[in-house]
Amino acid sequence: WTNKIVVYVSDNMLVVHWLTNNRARNKLANFFCGLNTLSMARNRFETYAVCIDTDHNDWDIPSRVHDPDEVRKGPGLRAGRRARGR
């Protein structure tokens, strides 16, 4: 990964905040931020964290197929079928 840019994409805004600032209040999370910082320094690469909204993400349908209808927030499989007219 030398001289590369690593992009971490997550739907967890807290993790994105930790990776952006390279520090966390939680001891375990702060340990992993330290490992990330050490790895970036030793291997000369950069890490960028990006947050995505999975509630309105059509690419997230496969992970929501087994969720009950009352729990599913995103478009889901059934909403996709109705949208296509099936």
Coordinates of N, CA, C and O in Angstrom, one line a residue:
W1 N 0.8 -1.2 0.0 CA 0.0 0.0 0.0 C 0.9 1.3 0.0 O 0.3 2.4 0.2
T2 N 2.1 1.1 -0.2 CA 3.0 2.3 -0.2 C 2.6 3.3 -1.2 O 2.3 3.0 -2.4
N3 N 2.5 4.6 -0.8 CA 2.1 5.7 -1.6 C 0.7 5.5 -2.2 O 0.4 6.0 -3.3
K4 N -0.2 4.9 -1.5 CA -1.6 4.7 -2.0 C -2.6 5.4 -1.0 O -2.2 5.8 0.1
I5 N -3.8 5.6 -1.5 CA -4.9 6.1 -0.7 C -5.9 5.0 -0.4 O -6.3 4.4 -1.3
V6 N -6.2 4.8 0.9 CA -7.1 3.8 1.3 C -8.4 4.5 1.6 O -8.4 5.4 2.5
V7 N -9.5 4.1 1.0 CA -10.8 4.7 1.3 C -11.7 3.7 2.1 O -11.9 2.6 1.6
Y8 N -12.1 4.1 3.3 CA -12.9 3.2 4.1 C -14.4 3.8 4.0 O -14.6 4.9 4.4
V9 N -15.3 3.0 3.5 CA -16.7 3.5 3.4 C -17.5 2.7 4.4 O -17.5 1.5 4.5
S10 N -18.3 3.5 5.2 CA -19.1 2.9 6.3 C -20.4 3.7 6.4 O -20.5 4.8 6.1
D11 N -21.4 3.0 7.0 CA -22.6 3.6 7.4 C -22.6 4.1 8.9 O -23.6 4.5 9.4
N12 N -21.5 3.9 9.5 CA -21.4 4.2 10.9 C -20.6 5.5 11.1 O -19.4 5.6 10.9
M13 N -21.3 6.6 11.4 CA -20.7 7.9 11.4 C -19.7 8.0 12.5 O -18.7 8.8 12.4
L14 N -19.9 7.3 13.6 CA -18.9 7.3 14.7 C -17.6 6.8 14.3 O -16.5 7.4 14.6
V15 N -17.6 5.7 13.6 CA -16.3 5.1 13.1 C -15.6 6.0 12.1 O -14.4 6.2 12.1
V16 N -16.4 6.6 11.2 CA -15.8 7.6 10.3 C -15.2 8.7 11.0 O -14.1 9.2 10.7
H17 N -15.8 9.2 12.1 CA -15.3 10.3 12.9 C -14.0 9.9 13.6 O -13.0 10.6 13.6
W18 N -13.9 8.6 14.1 CA -12.7 8.1 14.7 C -11.6 8.1 13.7 O -10.4 8.5 14.0
L19 N -11.8 7.5 12.5 CA -10.8 7.4 11.5 C -10.3 8.8 11.0 O -9.2 8.9 10.6
T20 N -11.3 9.7 10.9 CA -10.9 11.0 10.4 C -10.0 11.7 11.4 O -9.0 12.4 11.0
N21 N -10.3 11.6 12.7 CA -9.5 12.3 13.7 C -8.4 11.5 14.3 O -7.5 12.0 15.0
N22 N -8.4 10.2 13.9 CA -7.4 9.2 14.5 C -7.3 9.2 16.0 O -6.3 9.1 16.6
R23 N -8.5 9.4 16.6 CA -8.6 9.3 18.1 C -10.1 9.0 18.4 O -11.0 9.4 17.7
A24 N -10.3 8.3 19.6 CA -11.6 8.0 20.0 C -11.6 8.1 21.6 O -10.6 7.9 22.2
R25 N -12.8 8.2 22.1 CA -12.9 8.2 23.6 C -12.9 6.8 24.2 O -12.4 6.6 25.3
N26 N -13.4 5.9 23.4 CA -13.4 4.5 23.8 C -12.0 3.9 23.7 O -11.3 4.1 22.7
K27 N -11.5 3.2 24.8 CA -10.1 2.7 24.8 C -9.8 1.8 23.7 O -8.7 1.9 23.1
L28 N -10.7 0.8 23.4 CA -10.4 -0.1 22.3 C -10.4 0.5 21.0 O -9.6 0.3 20.1
A29 N -11.4 1.4 20.7 CA -11.4 2.1 19.5 C -10.2 3.0 19.3 O -9.6 3.1 18.2
N30 N -9.7 3.6 20.4 CA -8.5 4.5 20.4 C -7.3 3.6 20.1 O -6.4 4.1 19.4
F31 N -7.3 2.4 20.6 CA -6.2 1.5 20.3 C -6.1 1.2 18.8 O -5.1 1.2 18.1
F32 N -7.3 0.9 18.1 CA -7.3 0.6 16.7 C -7.0 1.9 15.9 O -6.4 1.8 14.8
C33 N -7.4 3.1 16.4 CA -6.9 4.3 15.7 C -5.4 4.4 15.8 O -4.8 4.9 14.8
G34 N -4.8 4.1 16.9 CA -3.4 4.1 17.0 C -2.7 3.1 16.0 O -1.7 3.4 15.4
L35 N -3.3 1.9 15.9 CA -2.8 0.9 15.0 C -2.8 1.5 13.5 O -1.9 1.3 12.8
N36 N -3.9 2.1 13.2 CA -4.1 2.7 11.9 C -3.1 3.8 11.6 O -2.4 3.8 10.6
T37 N -2.9 4.6 12.6 CA -1.9 5.7 12.5 C -0.5 5.2 12.3 O 0.3 5.6 11.5
L38 N -0.1 4.2 13.2 CA 1.2 3.5 13.1 C 1.4 2.9 11.7 O 2.5 3.0 11.1
S39 N 0.4 2.2 11.3 CA 0.5 1.5 9.9 C 0.6 2.5 8.8 O 1.4 2.3 7.9
M40 N -0.1 3.6 8.9 CA 0.0 4.7 7.9 C 1.4 5.3 7.9 O 2.0 5.5 6.8
A41 N 2.0 5.5 9.0 CA 3.3 6.1 9.1 C 4.4 5.1 8.6 O 5.3 5.5 7.9
R42 N 4.3 3.8 9.0 CA 5.3 2.9 8.6 C 5.2 2.5 7.1 O 6.3 2.2 6.5
N43 N 4.0 2.4 6.6 CA 3.9 1.9 5.2 C 3.6 3.0 4.2 O 3.3 2.8 3.1
R44 N 3.6 4.3 4.7 CA 3.4 5.5 3.8 C 2.2 5.4 3.0 O 2.2 5.5 1.7
F45 N 1.0 5.3 3.6 CA -0.3 5.4 2.9 C -1.2 6.3 3.7 O -0.9 6.6 4.8
E46 N -2.3 6.7 3.1 CA -3.2 7.6 3.7 C -4.6 6.9 3.8 O -5.0 6.2 2.8
T47 N -5.3 7.1 4.9 CA -6.7 6.5 5.0 C -7.7 7.6 5.1 O -7.5 8.6 5.8
Y48 N -8.7 7.5 4.3 CA -9.8 8.5 4.3 C -11.1 7.7 4.6 O -11.3 6.6 4.0
A49 N -11.9 8.2 5.5 CA -13.2 7.6 5.8 C -14.4 8.4 5.2 O -14.4 9.6 5.3
V50 N -15.3 7.6 4.6 CA -16.5 8.3 4.0 C -17.7 7.6 4.6 O -17.8 6.4 4.7
C51 N -18.7 8.4 4.9 CA -20.0 7.9 5.5 C -21.0 7.9 4.4 O -21.1 8.8 3.6
I52 N -21.8 6.8 4.3 CA -22.8 6.7 3.3 C -24.2 6.4 4.0 O -24.2 5.9 5.1
D53 N -25.2 6.8 3.4 CA -26.6 6.6 4.0 C -27.1 5.3 3.4 O -27.4 5.2 2.2
T54 N -27.3 4.3 4.3 CA -27.7 3.0 3.8 C -29.3 2.9 3.7 O -29.8 2.0 3.2
D55 N -30.0 3.9 4.3 CA -31.4 3.8 4.3 C -32.0 4.1 2.9 O -33.1 3.6 2.6
H56 N -31.2 4.8 2.1 CA -31.7 5.1 0.7 C -30.7 4.6 -0.3 O -30.6 5.2 -1.4
N57 N -30.0 3.5 0.0 CA -29.0 3.0 -0.9 C -29.5 1.7 -1.6 O -29.6 0.7 -1.0
D58 N -29.7 1.8 -2.9 CA -30.2 0.7 -3.7 C -29.2 -0.5 -3.7 O -29.6 -1.6 -3.9
W59 N -27.9 -0.2 -3.5 CA -26.9 -1.2 -3.6 C -26.9 -2.0 -2.3 O -26.2 -3.1 -2.2
D60 N -27.6 -1.6 -1.2 CA -27.7 -2.3 0.0 C -28.8 -3.3 0.1 O -29.0 -3.9 1.1
I61 N -29.5 -3.5 -1.0 CA -30.7 -4.4 -1.0 C -30.3 -5.8 -0.5 O -31.0 -6.4 0.3
P62 N -29.2 -6.4 -1.0 CA -28.9 -7.8 -0.6 C -28.7 -8.0 0.9 O -29.1 -9.0 1.4
S63 N -28.3 -7.0 1.6 CA -28.1 -7.1 3.0 C -29.4 -7.0 3.8 O -29.4 -7.3 5.0
R64 N -30.4 -6.5 3.2 CA -31.7 -6.3 3.8 C -32.8 -7.3 3.5 O -33.9 -7.2 3.9
V65 N -32.5 -8.3 2.7 CA -33.5 -9.2 2.2 C -34.1 -10.0 3.3 O -35.3 -10.2 3.3
H66 N -33.3 -10.3 4.3 CA -33.8 -11.2 5.4 C -34.4 -10.4 6.6 O -34.8 -10.9 7.6
D67 N -34.4 -9.0 6.5 CA -35.0 -8.2 7.6 C -36.5 -8.3 7.5 O -37.1 -8.3 6.4
P68 N -37.2 -8.3 8.7 CA -38.6 -8.2 8.6 C -39.1 -6.9 8.0 O -38.4 -5.9 8.1
D69 N -40.3 -6.9 7.4 CA -40.8 -5.6 6.8 C -40.9 -4.4 7.7 O -40.6 -3.3 7.3
E70 N -41.2 -4.7 9.0 CA -41.4 -3.5 9.9 C -40.0 -3.0 10.4 O -40.0 -1.9 10.8
V71 N -38.9 -3.7 10.2 CA -37.6 -3.3 10.6 C -36.9 -2.6 9.4 O -36.1 -1.7 9.6
R72 N -37.1 -3.1 8.2 CA -36.4 -2.7 7.0 C -36.7 -1.2 6.8 O -37.8 -0.8 6.7
K73 N -35.6 -0.5 6.6 CA -35.7 1.0 6.4 C -35.4 1.3 4.9 O -36.0 2.3 4.5
G74 N -34.6 0.6 4.3 CA -34.2 0.9 2.9 C -35.2 0.4 1.9 O -36.3 0.0 2.3
P75 N -34.9 0.5 0.6 CA -35.8 0.1 -0.4 C -36.2 -1.4 -0.3 O -37.3 -1.7 -0.6
G76 N -35.2 -2.2 0.0 CA -35.5 -3.6 0.2 C -35.9 -4.3 -1.1 O -36.2 -3.7 -2.1
L77 N -36.1 -5.6 -1.0 CA -36.4 -6.4 -2.2 C -37.9 -6.2 -2.6 O -38.1 -6.1 -3.8
R78 N -38.8 -6.1 -1.7 CA -40.2 -6.0 -2.1 C -40.5 -4.6 -2.7 O -41.2 -4.5 -3.6
A79 N -39.8 -3.6 -2.1 CA -40.0 -2.2 -2.7 C -39.4 -2.2 -4.1 O -40.0 -1.6 -5.0
G80 N -38.4 -2.9 -4.4 CA -37.8 -3.0 -5.7 C -38.7 -3.7 -6.7 O -38.8 -3.3 -7.8
R81 N -39.4 -4.7 -6.2 CA -40.3 -5.4 -7.1 C -41.5 -4.5 -7.5 O -41.9 -4.5 -8.6
R82 N -42.0 -3.8 -6.5 CA -43.2 -2.9 -6.7 C -42.8 -1.8 -7.7 O -43.5 -1.4 -8.5
A83 N -41.5 -1.3 -7.5 CA -41.1 -0.2 -8.4 C -40.9 -0.7 -9.8 O -41.1 0.1 -10.8
R84 N -40.6 -2.0 -10.1 CA -40.5 -2.5 -11.4 C -41.8 -3.0 -12.0 O -41.9 -3.4 -13.1
G85 N -42.9 -3.0 -11.2 CA -44.2 -3.3 -11.7 C -44.5 -4.8 -11.7 O -45.3 -5.3 -12.4
R86 N -43.8 -5.6 -10.8 CA -44.0 -7.0 -10.8 C -45.1 -7.4 -9.8 O -45.4 -6.8 -8.9

